[in-house]
Coordinates of C-alpha atoms in Angstrom, one line a residue:
Chain P
X1 CA -4.6 -14.0 -29.4
X2 CA -3.0 -17.9 -28.4
X3 CA -2.3 -17.8 -24.8
X4 CA -0.4 -21.0 -23.2
X5 CA -2.4 -23.0 -21.1
X6 CA -0.2 -22.6 -17.8
X7 CA -1.8 -18.9 -18.3
X8 CA -5.1 -19.2 -19.3
X9 CA -5.6 -21.7 -16.1
X10 CA -3.7 -18.7 -13.8
X11 CA -6.0 -16.4 -15.4
X12 CA -9.1 -18.5 -14.1
X13 CA -8.0 -18.9 -10.0
X14 CA -7.6 -15.2 -10.7
X15 CA -11.3 -14.8 -11.9
X16 CA -12.5 -16.9 -9.4
X17 CA -11.6 -14.7 -6.5
X18 CA -14.3 -12.1 -6.9
X19 CA -18.1 -12.9 -7.0
X20 CA -19.3 -14.6 -10.6
X21 CA -21.4 -11.5 -11.7
X22 CA -17.6 -9.0 -10.5
X23 CA -15.0 -10.4 -13.3
X24 CA -14.2 -7.8 -14.4
X25 CA -12.5 -7.4 -11.2
X26 CA -9.9 -9.6 -12.5
X27 CA -8.9 -7.1 -15.4
X28 CA -5.2 -5.6 -12.0
X29 CA -4.4 -9.6 -12.6
X30 CA -5.1 -10.7 -15.3
X31 CA -3.0 -7.4 -17.0
X32 CA -0.4 -8.8 -14.6
X33 CA -0.1 -11.6 -15.7
X34 CA -0.1 -11.3 -19.5
X35 CA 2.4 -8.6 -18.6
X36 CA 4.6 -11.0 -16.6
X37 CA 4.7 -12.8 -19.6
X38 CA 5.0 -11.0 -22.8
X39 CA 7.1 -7.4 -21.2
X40 CA 4.1 -5.3 -22.2
X41 CA 1.1 -4.5 -22.7
X42 CA -0.1 -4.3 -26.3
X43 CA -3.5 -4.5 -28.0
X44 CA -3.6 -7.8 -28.7
X45 CA -3.7 -8.7 -25.0
X46 CA -6.4 -6.0 -23.7
X47 CA -8.4 -7.7 -26.3
X48 CA -7.8 -10.7 -24.6
X49 CA -9.0 -9.7 -20.9
X50 CA -11.9 -7.7 -22.5
X51 CA -13.3 -10.7 -24.2
X52 CA -11.6 -13.1 -21.1
X53 CA -13.9 -10.6 -19.1
X54 CA -17.4 -9.6 -21.2
X55 CA -16.7 -6.4 -21.0
X56 CA -15.4 -4.0 -23.7
X57 CA -11.4 -3.0 -24.7
X58 CA -12.4 0.4 -23.7
X59 CA -12.3 -0.4 -20.2
X60 CA -9.3 -3.0 -20.3
X61 CA -6.9 -0.2 -22.0
X62 CA -8.3 2.7 -19.7
X63 CA -6.4 0.9 -17.1
X64 CA -3.8 0.4 -18.8
X65 CA -3.4 4.1 -19.7
X66 CA -3.8 4.8 -15.6
X67 CA -1.8 3.1 -14.4
X68 CA 1.8 3.5 -13.9
X69 CA 2.5 0.0 -13.5
X70 CA 1.3 -1.3 -16.4
X71 CA 4.2 -0.7 -19.7
X72 CA 2.8 0.1 -23.9
X73 CA 6.0 -0.2 -24.7
X74 CA 8.9 -2.9 -24.7
X75 CA 11.3 -2.5 -21.8
X76 CA 15.1 -5.0 -21.8
X77 CA 15.9 -8.1 -20.4
X78 CA 15.9 -6.2 -17.2
X79 CA 13.5 -3.0 -16.2
X80 CA 14.8 -1.2 -13.7
X81 CA 12.8 0.9 -11.5
X82 CA 14.4 3.9 -9.5
X83 CA 12.1 5.5 -6.6
X84 CA 12.6 9.4 -7.5
X85 CA 10.6 10.1 -4.2
X86 CA 11.4 12.4 -1.6
X87 CA 14.3 11.3 1.0
X88 CA 16.0 8.7 -2.1
X89 CA 15.5 12.5 -3.2
X90 CA 17.4 13.4 -0.6
X91 CA 19.7 10.1 -0.9
X92 CA 21.1 10.7 -3.6
X93 CA 18.9 9.3 -6.2
X94 CA 18.9 11.8 -9.1
X95 CA 22.6 10.9 -9.3
X96 CA 22.1 7.6 -9.3
X97 CA 19.6 7.5 -12.2
X98 CA 22.1 9.0 -13.9
X99 CA 25.0 6.8 -13.4
X100 CA 22.0 3.8 -14.0
X101 CA 21.7 5.5 -17.2
X102 CA 25.7 5.9 -18.1
X103 CA 26.8 2.5 -16.4
X104 CA 24.1 0.9 -18.8
X105 CA 24.3 3.2 -21.9
X106 CA 20.6 4.4 -21.9
X107 CA 19.5 7.7 -22.8
X108 CA 16.7 9.1 -21.1
X109 CA 16.2 12.4 -22.0
X110 CA 12.9 11.6 -24.8
X111 CA 11.2 10.5 -22.1
X112 CA 7.8 12.1 -21.1
X113 CA 5.1 11.4 -19.0
X114 CA 3.2 9.5 -21.3
X115 CA 6.2 7.5 -23.4
X116 CA 8.5 7.2 -19.4
X117 CA 10.7 4.5 -20.0
X118 CA 14.0 4.9 -21.5
X119 CA 15.7 1.1 -23.5
X120 CA 19.3 0.5 -23.8
X121 CA 20.6 0.7 -26.9
X122 CA 21.2 -3.2 -27.0
X123 CA 18.1 -4.0 -25.2
X124 CA 18.9 -5.6 -22.3
X125 CA 18.0 -2.8 -19.6
X126 CA 15.5 -0.1 -19.2
X127 CA 14.9 2.0 -16.8
X128 CA 12.2 5.0 -15.0
X129 CA 11.7 6.8 -11.9
X130 CA 9.1 5.1 -9.6
X131 CA 7.2 6.9 -7.2
X132 CA 7.6 6.2 -2.9
X133 CA 8.2 2.1 -3.6
X134 CA 7.8 2.7 0.6
X135 CA 11.6 2.1 2.0
X136 CA 12.4 5.8 2.8
X137 CA 15.4 4.8 5.6
X138 CA 17.2 2.6 2.8
X139 CA 17.8 5.2 0.4
X140 CA 18.0 5.4 -2.7
X141 CA 16.1 2.8 -4.1
X142 CA 15.2 0.9 -6.6
X143 CA 13.4 -2.2 -7.8
X144 CA 14.8 -4.1 -11.2
X145 CA 12.7 -6.5 -12.5
X146 CA 11.3 -7.8 -9.0
X147 CA 14.0 -8.1 -7.5
X148 CA 14.4 -4.9 -4.5
X149 CA 18.0 -2.9 -3.9
X150 CA 18.7 -1.0 -1.0
X151 CA 21.3 1.9 -0.2
X152 CA 21.7 1.9 -3.9
X153 CA 24.0 5.6 -4.3
X154 CA 25.7 6.1 -7.4
X155 CA 29.0 5.0 -6.5
X156 CA 27.7 0.9 -5.8
X157 CA 25.6 0.8 -9.1
X158 CA 28.0 -0.7 -11.7
X159 CA 28.7 -3.7 -9.2
X160 CA 24.7 -4.5 -8.9
X161 CA 24.5 -3.6 -13.0
X162 CA 27.3 -7.1 -12.9
X163 CA 24.9 -9.0 -12.2
X164 CA 22.9 -9.0 -14.2
X165 CA 23.5 -11.0 -17.4
Chain F
X1 CA 6.8 -17.6 24.6
X2 CA 10.7 -16.3 25.1
X3 CA 11.9 -13.0 24.8
X4 CA 13.0 -12.5 20.9
X5 CA 16.6 -12.3 19.8
X6 CA 17.2 -9.7 17.1
X7 CA 19.3 -10.2 14.1
X8 CA 22.8 -8.2 15.2
X9 CA 23.1 -4.8 14.3
X10 CA 19.0 -4.1 13.3
X11 CA 18.3 -4.9 17.4
X12 CA 15.1 -3.0 18.4
X13 CA 16.3 0.9 20.7
X14 CA 16.2 0.9 24.6
X15 CA 12.8 2.3 24.0
X16 CA 10.9 0.5 22.0
X17 CA 7.8 -1.4 23.0
X18 CA 7.0 -4.3 20.2
X19 CA 3.9 -5.3 19.4
X20 CA 3.5 -5.7 16.1
X21 CA 7.1 -5.8 14.7
X22 CA 8.5 -8.3 17.5
X23 CA 8.9 -10.5 15.2
X24 CA 11.4 -8.0 12.4
X25 CA 14.9 -8.7 12.4
X26 CA 14.2 -10.9 15.1
X27 CA 17.2 -13.4 14.9
X28 CA 15.7 -17.5 14.0
X29 CA 12.7 -15.6 12.1
X30 CA 11.1 -17.4 9.2
X31 CA 8.0 -15.9 8.1
X32 CA 6.3 -19.7 7.4
X33 CA 3.4 -21.0 9.4
X34 CA 5.9 -23.2 11.5
X35 CA 8.3 -20.2 13.2
X36 CA 4.1 -17.9 13.8
X37 CA 2.9 -21.6 15.6
X38 CA 6.2 -22.4 17.5
X39 CA 5.9 -18.7 19.3
X40 CA 1.8 -19.1 19.9
X41 CA 0.2 -18.3 16.6
X42 CA -3.2 -18.3 15.3
X43 CA -4.3 -18.9 19.3
X44 CA -5.6 -15.7 19.4
X45 CA -7.8 -16.8 16.5
X46 CA -9.5 -19.7 18.1
X47 CA -10.1 -17.4 21.5
X48 CA -12.0 -14.7 18.6
X49 CA -13.9 -18.0 17.4
X50 CA -15.1 -18.8 21.2
X51 CA -16.9 -15.1 21.6
X52 CA -19.8 -13.0 20.0
X53 CA -18.3 -11.3 17.2
X54 CA -20.4 -8.4 19.2
X55 CA -18.1 -9.4 21.9
X56 CA -14.9 -9.1 19.5
X57 CA -16.0 -5.8 18.2
X58 CA -16.3 -3.5 21.6
X59 CA -12.7 -5.4 22.8
X60 CA -11.3 -3.0 19.8
X61 CA -14.2 -0.8 20.9
X62 CA -12.5 -0.4 24.6
X63 CA -9.4 -0.7 23.1
X64 CA -9.4 2.5 21.6
X65 CA -7.3 1.5 19.0
X66 CA -7.3 4.1 15.7
X67 CA -7.0 3.3 12.4
X68 CA -3.0 3.5 11.7
X69 CA -3.0 4.3 8.2
X70 CA -3.6 8.4 8.5
X71 CA -6.7 9.5 9.1
X72 CA -7.1 7.7 12.9
X73 CA -10.0 7.3 12.9
X74 CA -11.6 5.3 15.8
X75 CA -11.4 1.6 14.0
X76 CA -14.8 -0.3 16.2
X77 CA -17.0 2.6 15.4
X78 CA -16.2 2.7 12.2
X79 CA -17.1 -1.1 12.4
X80 CA -20.0 -0.2 13.8
X81 CA -20.5 1.5 10.9
X82 CA -22.4 -1.8 9.3
X83 CA -25.9 -1.3 9.0
X84 CA -27.7 -3.5 11.8
X85 CA -30.4 -4.9 9.3
X86 CA -27.8 -5.6 6.3
X87 CA -29.1 -8.2 4.1
X88 CA -25.9 -7.9 1.9
X89 CA -22.6 -9.8 1.9
X90 CA -20.5 -8.0 4.0
X91 CA -16.5 -7.5 2.9
X92 CA -13.2 -6.2 4.6
X93 CA -9.7 -5.3 2.3
X94 CA -6.8 -5.4 4.3
X95 CA -4.9 -1.5 2.7
X96 CA -1.9 -2.3 2.0
X97 CA -1.2 0.1 -0.8
X98 CA 1.5 1.6 1.6
X99 CA 2.1 4.4 -0.8
X100 CA 2.4 7.6 1.4
X101 CA 6.0 9.1 0.9
X102 CA 8.1 8.5 3.7
X103 CA 5.9 5.1 5.2
X104 CA 7.8 2.4 5.3
X105 CA 6.2 0.1 8.0
X106 CA 3.4 -2.3 6.5
X107 CA 6.7 -3.6 3.6
X108 CA 8.0 -5.3 7.4
X109 CA 4.9 -6.5 8.0
X110 CA 5.0 -8.2 4.9
X111 CA 7.7 -9.3 4.1
X112 CA 8.7 -10.2 7.4
X113 CA 5.0 -11.3 10.0
X114 CA 2.7 -12.2 7.1
X115 CA 0.6 -14.5 9.4
X116 CA 0.4 -12.2 12.1
X117 CA -1.7 -9.8 9.3
X118 CA -3.5 -12.6 8.0
X119 CA -4.3 -13.3 11.8
X120 CA -5.4 -9.8 12.2
X121 CA -8.2 -10.0 9.1
X122 CA -9.2 -13.3 10.3
X123 CA -10.2 -12.4 13.5
X124 CA -11.6 -9.0 12.4
X125 CA -13.6 -10.4 9.7
X126 CA -15.5 -12.8 12.4
X127 CA -16.1 -9.2 14.4
X128 CA -17.6 -7.5 11.4
X129 CA -19.0 -11.3 9.4
X130 CA -17.5 -10.7 6.5
X131 CA -16.3 -14.5 4.5
X132 CA -14.7 -12.9 1.9
X133 CA -11.5 -10.7 2.9
X134 CA -9.1 -9.0 0.5
X135 CA -5.4 -7.9 0.5
X136 CA -5.0 -4.5 -1.7
X137 CA -1.0 -4.7 -1.6
X138 CA 0.9 -2.8 -3.6
X139 CA 2.6 -3.2 -6.9
X140 CA 5.9 -2.4 -6.2
X141 CA 6.0 -5.6 -3.2
X142 CA 6.4 -8.3 -5.8
X143 CA 8.2 -10.3 -2.8
X144 CA 5.5 -9.3 -0.6
X145 CA 2.4 -10.5 -2.6
X146 CA 3.9 -13.3 -2.8
X147 CA 5.2 -13.9 0.9
X148 CA 1.6 -13.7 1.1
X149 CA 0.0 -15.7 -0.8
X150 CA 2.2 -18.5 0.4
X151 CA 1.0 -17.8 4.0
X152 CA -2.8 -17.9 3.4
X153 CA -2.2 -21.5 1.3
X154 CA 0.0 -22.4 4.2
X155 CA -2.6 -21.1 7.1
X156 CA -5.6 -22.6 4.8
X157 CA -4.1 -26.3 5.4
X158 CA -4.3 -25.9 8.8
X159 CA -8.1 -24.4 8.0
X160 CA -7.5 -21.6 10.4
X161 CA -8.8 -20.2 6.1
X162 CA -11.6 -21.8 3.9
X163 CA -14.6 -24.0 5.3
X164 CA -15.9 -24.5 8.8
X165 CA -12.6 -22.8 10.2
X166 CA -11.2 -25.2 13.2
X167 CA -14.0 -27.1 13.4
X168 CA -16.7 -24.5 13.7
X169 CA -19.1 -22.5 11.8
X170 CA -17.2 -18.9 10.3
X171 CA -15.8 -20.4 7.4
X172 CA -13.1 -16.6 5.3
X173 CA -11.3 -17.2 2.5
X174 CA -8.7 -14.3 2.1
X175 CA -7.5 -13.1 -1.2
X176 CA -4.5 -11.1 -2.7
X177 CA -5.4 -7.9 -5.2
X178 CA -2.6 -6.3 -6.7
X179 CA -2.6 -2.5 -7.5
X180 CA -1.1 -0.9 -10.4
X181 CA 1.7 1.6 -8.9
X182 CA -1.2 4.6 -8.3
X183 CA -1.2 6.8 -5.4
X184 CA -4.9 7.5 -5.3
X185 CA -5.2 4.3 -4.0
X186 CA -4.8 4.5 -0.8
X187 CA -8.4 5.9 -0.2
X188 CA -10.7 4.1 0.1
X189 CA -13.2 4.2 -1.6
X190 CA -10.4 5.3 -4.9
X191 CA -9.0 1.4 -3.9
X192 CA -12.8 -0.1 -4.1
X193 CA -13.2 1.0 -7.4
X194 CA -10.2 -0.1 -8.6
X195 CA -10.6 -3.6 -7.2
X196 CA -13.3 -3.1 -9.0
X197 CA -11.9 -3.3 -12.1
X198 CA -12.0 -0.5 -12.8
X199 CA -9.8 3.7 -13.4
X200 CA -9.5 4.6 -8.3
X201 CA -11.8 7.7 -8.7
X202 CA -12.2 8.7 -5.4
X203 CA -15.8 8.3 -4.8
X204 CA -18.6 11.0 -3.8
X205 CA -19.4 11.1 -0.2
X206 CA -22.2 10.4 1.4
X207 CA -22.2 7.8 1.9
X208 CA -18.9 8.6 4.2
X209 CA -17.3 5.0 5.5
X210 CA -18.2 2.6 2.6
X211 CA -19.1 0.5 5.9
X212 CA -22.2 1.8 4.8
X213 CA -22.1 1.3 1.0
X214 CA -18.0 -0.3 -0.7
X215 CA -17.4 -2.9 -2.5
X216 CA -19.8 -4.5 -4.7
X217 CA -22.0 -2.0 -3.3
X218 CA -22.1 -3.9 -0.5
X219 CA -20.8 -3.0 3.4
X220 CA -16.5 -3.2 3.7
X221 CA -14.6 -2.7 6.1
X222 CA -11.3 -0.8 4.7
X223 CA -8.4 -1.1 7.1
X224 CA -4.4 -0.6 7.6
X225 CA -2.3 -3.4 7.8
X226 CA -1.2 -2.6 11.4
X227 CA -4.8 -1.3 12.2
X228 CA -5.9 -5.5 11.5
X229 CA -2.5 -6.8 13.3
X230 CA -3.1 -4.6 16.5
X231 CA -6.4 -6.3 16.8
X232 CA -5.0 -10.2 17.1
X233 CA -2.8 -7.9 19.9
X234 CA -5.6 -6.2 21.7
X235 CA -7.8 -9.9 21.1
X236 CA -4.5 -11.3 23.3
X237 CA -4.8 -8.9 25.8
X238 CA -7.8 -8.2 26.2
X239 CA -9.0 -4.2 25.1
X240 CA -8.8 -2.6 28.5
X241 CA -5.5 -3.6 29.5
X242 CA -4.5 -3.0 25.5
X243 CA -5.9 0.5 26.3
X244 CA -3.9 1.4 28.7
X245 CA -0.5 0.8 26.9
X246 CA 0.3 4.2 25.1
X247 CA -1.8 7.9 26.5
X248 CA -5.7 8.3 26.8
X249 CA -7.3 8.8 23.9
X250 CA -3.9 7.8 22.1
X251 CA -3.2 4.1 22.8
X252 CA -1.2 1.6 21.2
X253 CA 2.1 1.8 19.5
X254 CA 3.2 3.1 16.6
X255 CA 5.5 2.7 14.2
X256 CA 7.3 5.5 13.7
X257 CA 9.3 5.1 9.9
X258 CA 11.9 7.5 10.4
X259 CA 14.1 8.2 7.1
X260 CA 15.7 12.0 5.5
X261 CA 18.8 13.7 8.1
X262 CA 19.7 11.3 10.4
X263 CA 22.3 9.0 11.7
X264 CA 20.4 6.0 11.8
X265 CA 16.3 6.5 9.5
X266 CA 14.7 3.9 9.9
X267 CA 11.5 2.0 12.0
X268 CA 10.7 1.9 15.3
X269 CA 7.3 1.1 17.3
X270 CA 7.5 2.8 20.4
X271 CA 4.2 3.5 22.9
X272 CA 2.0 6.8 21.8
X273 CA 2.6 9.8 22.8
X274 CA 5.6 8.1 24.9
X275 CA 8.6 9.5 23.4
X276 CA 8.7 13.0 22.6
X277 CA 9.9 14.5 19.1
X278 CA 13.7 15.5 20.0
X279 CA 14.0 12.0 21.9
X280 CA 13.5 10.5 18.0
X281 CA 15.2 12.2 16.3
X282 CA 18.3 13.3 18.8
X283 CA 18.4 9.7 20.7
X284 CA 16.8 7.4 19.0
X285 CA 18.2 8.1 15.4
X286 CA 20.9 9.7 16.7
X287 CA 20.9 12.7 15.9
X288 CA 21.5 14.9 13.0
X289 CA 24.9 14.7 10.8
X290 CA 27.8 16.8 13.0
X291 CA 28.1 20.1 12.3
X292 CA 24.4 20.4 11.5
X293 CA 20.6 21.6 12.7
X294 CA 17.1 21.0 12.3
X295 CA 16.4 23.0 9.8
X296 CA 12.8 22.0 9.7
X297 CA 10.3 18.0 10.3
X298 CA 7.5 16.1 7.6
X299 CA 6.0 14.6 10.7
X300 CA 3.5 12.1 9.5
X301 CA 4.1 11.3 5.7
X302 CA 4.8 14.2 2.7
X303 CA 1.3 15.0 2.6
X304 CA 1.3 16.7 6.5
X305 CA 3.0 20.1 7.0
X306 CA 6.4 20.6 8.2
X307 CA 6.7 21.2 11.4
X308 CA 9.9 24.2 11.0
X309 CA 12.5 23.4 14.1
X310 CA 11.9 27.0 16.2
X311 CA 8.7 27.3 16.1
X312 CA 6.2 27.5 19.2
X313 CA 3.0 25.5 19.7
X314 CA 0.7 26.0 22.6
X315 CA -1.0 22.4 23.2
X316 CA -3.8 22.2 26.0
X317 CA -6.9 23.4 27.1
X318 CA -7.6 25.2 30.0
X319 CA -4.8 24.5 32.8
X320 CA -3.0 22.1 31.1
X321 CA -2.2 25.1 28.6
X322 CA 1.2 24.7 27.8
X323 CA 4.6 26.3 25.5
X324 CA 5.7 23.5 23.4
X325 CA 9.8 24.1 21.6
X326 CA 8.6 21.4 18.0
X327 CA 12.0 18.7 20.4
X328 CA 9.1 19.3 22.7
X329 CA 5.7 17.2 20.8
X330 CA 4.8 14.0 22.5
X331 CA 4.4 11.3 19.2
X332 CA 0.5 11.9 19.3
X333 CA -2.7 12.5 17.1
X334 CA -3.8 15.3 19.5
X335 CA -1.0 16.7 20.0
X336 CA 0.3 16.8 16.0
X337 CA -2.4 17.4 14.8
X338 CA -3.0 20.9 18.3
X339 CA 0.1 22.1 15.8
X340 CA -1.3 22.6 12.6
X341 CA 0.3 19.2 11.6
X342 CA -1.0 15.5 11.7
X343 CA 0.6 11.9 13.0
X344 CA -1.2 10.6 9.6
X345 CA 1.2 7.6 8.8
X346 CA 3.6 7.5 10.3
X347 CA 6.4 9.2 8.5
X348 CA 8.7 11.5 9.9
X349 CA 11.2 12.9 7.3
X350 CA 14.3 15.2 8.9
X351 CA 15.5 17.8 7.2
X352 CA 18.8 19.6 8.8
X353 CA 20.3 22.9 7.0
X354 CA 21.4 22.0 3.7
X355 CA 18.4 21.6 2.8
X356 CA 16.9 24.2 0.6
X357 CA 13.1 23.9 1.2
X358 CA 12.8 24.7 -2.0
X359 CA 14.2 21.9 -4.0
X360 CA 12.1 19.4 -1.0
X361 CA 8.6 21.2 -2.0
X362 CA 9.3 20.9 -5.5
X363 CA 10.4 17.0 -5.2
X364 CA 7.0 16.9 -3.1
X365 CA 5.2 19.0 -5.9
X366 CA 6.0 16.9 -9.0
X367 CA 5.1 13.5 -6.7
X368 CA 1.6 14.5 -6.2
X369 CA 1.9 15.9 -9.6
X370 CA 2.3 12.2 -11.3
X371 CA -0.5 11.3 -8.8
X372 CA -3.6 13.5 -9.3
X373 CA -6.2 10.9 -11.2
X374 CA -7.9 13.5 -12.8
X375 CA -10.3 14.0 -11.5
X376 CA -11.0 17.1 -9.9
X377 CA -10.4 20.3 -11.5
X378 CA -8.4 21.7 -8.4
X379 CA -7.0 18.6 -7.4
X380 CA -6.0 18.0 -11.5
X381 CA -5.0 20.8 -12.8
X382 CA -3.3 22.4 -9.7
X383 CA -0.9 20.0 -8.4
X384 CA 0.6 20.4 -11.6
X385 CA 0.6 24.0 -11.7
X386 CA 2.7 24.1 -8.2
X387 CA 4.5 21.5 -9.3
X388 CA 5.7 23.5 -13.1
X389 CA 6.6 27.3 -9.8
X390 CA 8.6 25.1 -8.0
X391 CA 9.8 23.5 -10.9
X392 CA 11.1 27.5 -12.6
X393 CA 12.4 28.5 -9.2
X394 CA 15.0 25.4 -8.6
X395 CA 15.2 25.6 -12.3
X396 CA 16.3 29.2 -12.6
X397 CA 13.2 30.2 -13.9
X398 CA 11.6 31.4 -11.3
X399 CA 10.2 34.9 -10.6
X400 CA 9.0 37.8 -8.1
X401 CA 4.8 36.9 -8.1
X402 CA 5.6 32.8 -7.9
X403 CA 5.3 32.7 -4.5
X404 CA 1.8 34.3 -4.4
X405 CA 0.2 32.5 -7.4
X406 CA 1.8 28.7 -5.3
X407 CA 0.3 30.4 -2.4
X408 CA -3.5 30.7 -4.2
X409 CA -2.8 27.6 -6.3
X410 CA -2.8 25.9 -3.0
X411 CA -5.2 27.9 -1.7
X412 CA -8.1 26.7 -4.4
X413 CA -7.2 23.3 -4.2
X414 CA -7.8 21.9 -0.5
X415 CA -11.0 22.0 0.1
X416 CA -12.8 21.3 -3.4
X417 CA -11.7 17.8 -4.7
X418 CA -14.0 15.0 -3.7
X419 CA -11.2 13.1 -2.1
X420 CA -7.9 14.2 0.9
X421 CA -5.7 14.1 -2.1
X422 CA -7.3 17.9 -2.8
X423 CA -5.4 18.3 1.0
X424 CA -2.9 15.9 0.6
X425 CA -1.0 18.1 -2.3
X426 CA -2.3 21.8 -1.5
X427 CA -0.4 21.6 2.1
X428 CA 3.3 20.8 2.0
X429 CA 3.1 23.8 -0.3
X430 CA 0.8 25.9 2.1
X431 CA 2.6 24.8 5.0
X432 CA 6.7 25.4 3.0
X433 CA 6.3 28.8 1.8
X434 CA 4.7 30.3 4.9
X435 CA 7.5 29.3 7.3
X436 CA 10.5 29.0 4.6
X437 CA 9.9 32.3 2.9
X438 CA 12.6 33.2 3.1
X439 CA 14.0 29.7 0.9
X440 CA 11.9 30.5 -2.0
X441 CA 12.5 33.9 -2.1
X442 CA 15.7 33.3 -3.4
X443 CA 14.6 31.5 -6.7
X444 CA 12.4 34.7 -7.7
X445 CA 15.4 36.7 -8.2
X446 CA 16.1 37.5 -11.9
X447 CA 19.3 36.2 -10.0
X448 CA 19.2 32.7 -11.0
X449 CA 18.8 32.6 -14.2
X450 CA 18.6 29.9 -16.0
X451 CA 21.2 27.9 -14.2
X452 CA 21.4 24.4 -13.7
X453 CA 22.2 23.8 -10.6
X454 CA 22.2 19.3 -10.5
X455 CA 20.3 16.8 -12.1
X456 CA 17.6 17.6 -10.5
X457 CA 17.0 21.2 -12.0
X458 CA 18.0 19.4 -14.8
X459 CA 14.9 17.6 -15.0
X460 CA 13.0 20.5 -14.2
X461 CA 13.8 22.2 -16.4
X462 CA 14.1 19.7 -19.1
X463 CA 9.9 19.1 -17.9
X464 CA 9.6 22.6 -18.5
X465 CA 10.3 22.5 -22.1
X466 CA 7.7 20.2 -22.6

């Protein structure tokens, strides 16, 4: 896999944060870089990280399959993560989730533990439940890409979705 | 230093004691180093660098500061566990994986006052002899990670960080390391494994403290964001003066995060033990919604055992022994422990009488089933089993034997796992079922069979079909 020079430089910078004999520590930072660039992590990305760090691909893959923060399937143009955990649920996050799916045209009936992401037919939005986003006082909350939204009641979902073009 | 003014509508409550959160929601404040230095920032680092490292540690010991991440272990004592004859490099890690449901304090420190954390870390690194420190920040704070990275660059330009800090002999680098969405990385040995680029499986104890063997098998100090910020204030005022804030054995301030069924949820920094649960809920948070009564409170993050309204607790020993109700509990480490729960991470979740505790527990169980790392069988299987049982309760398929099974599964996880996640996932089940049996019994009769009551029960029912 060819990556941009910029990405490669950034990867080298991350690797320099750890002792010379502990390159493996840069696994998560490198995976984040690749996910940021390509939207999700595929086999090529896993192999690239493994080669870059001088470790076996399985040691990268086992991270991708463990951490919920890494996606193995392509998300939509905008990826929505709705907090599912207690305070947000008490504030109505399940209703928020239903509304997001309705407005963005997403069918969540096929999602499962190993395949948590559902994408809209037009590929514009994808959505998943996330566990506690640590803003329990302003629930329901969600992340759209890297942007954080607070007090996302079902009633204001449509208005938020509109901002994403 | 002038007294800060706050953004309209976000002023601190009159019972608050703003120290760590002094600059949160402050009018005219931003995350730049300019703001921070104009307010007297990095003065305490200069002061610390004139002391001997051991003197800094001694001040922290004198202050009585207890870790703010959950366990409440004395910070200075933890630092003292680094082997005295150590020849290996020492690492300091800031645990910014804030992930205990109900807790949202570190978010505001990172997003609004990053230099306070960096200054606290630099002083702590100096005290423990660490030349490299990492901030392990949860992946769900992408903006926070960026703010911290920018702040570190600013601090480097001013030579507060890097080589020969402020012209002295102290070298120190801080790097931001982003996690990837796993709760277990809040467990310090899981965090260390994660930072080493492995799956975050918590390590077998002993050694009980990474101060003996931690990152790369070197002595490592792992401290919570709030704890590290406190270090700066301890150096500013001296350990003895700090120890006068709060109550004996429970010194300093604590940021309480309140969510759930109160009029004004939010974050409130108070002197430890100087405010009671009743004052917190009814005064600071504006009480419950109209016509509602208190049903229960989770006092220290979702793994803390629930407290039921109307319960009585006996606290103190000998002559000071007394019986109190839920509203009279002082919010400190020791009293909450005496009441059978814990102060944990400071996340207070309030539930009124509109809540069905089966739903609440099912939500918590879903969280822990999702987050178990899978290393130990009792936790991996048990957390999912408990979720399946409450799933079927809330989706109308509960059976009478469920309650007994649920309790027995919980009882067989706690104490049988490598890390405290076992307790964290068992305590909610054990306490909710014991304290609110009537709520659960409603869901174990055949009357509700096949009913899907709301979106959450639909999700629970779908989970069972797979």
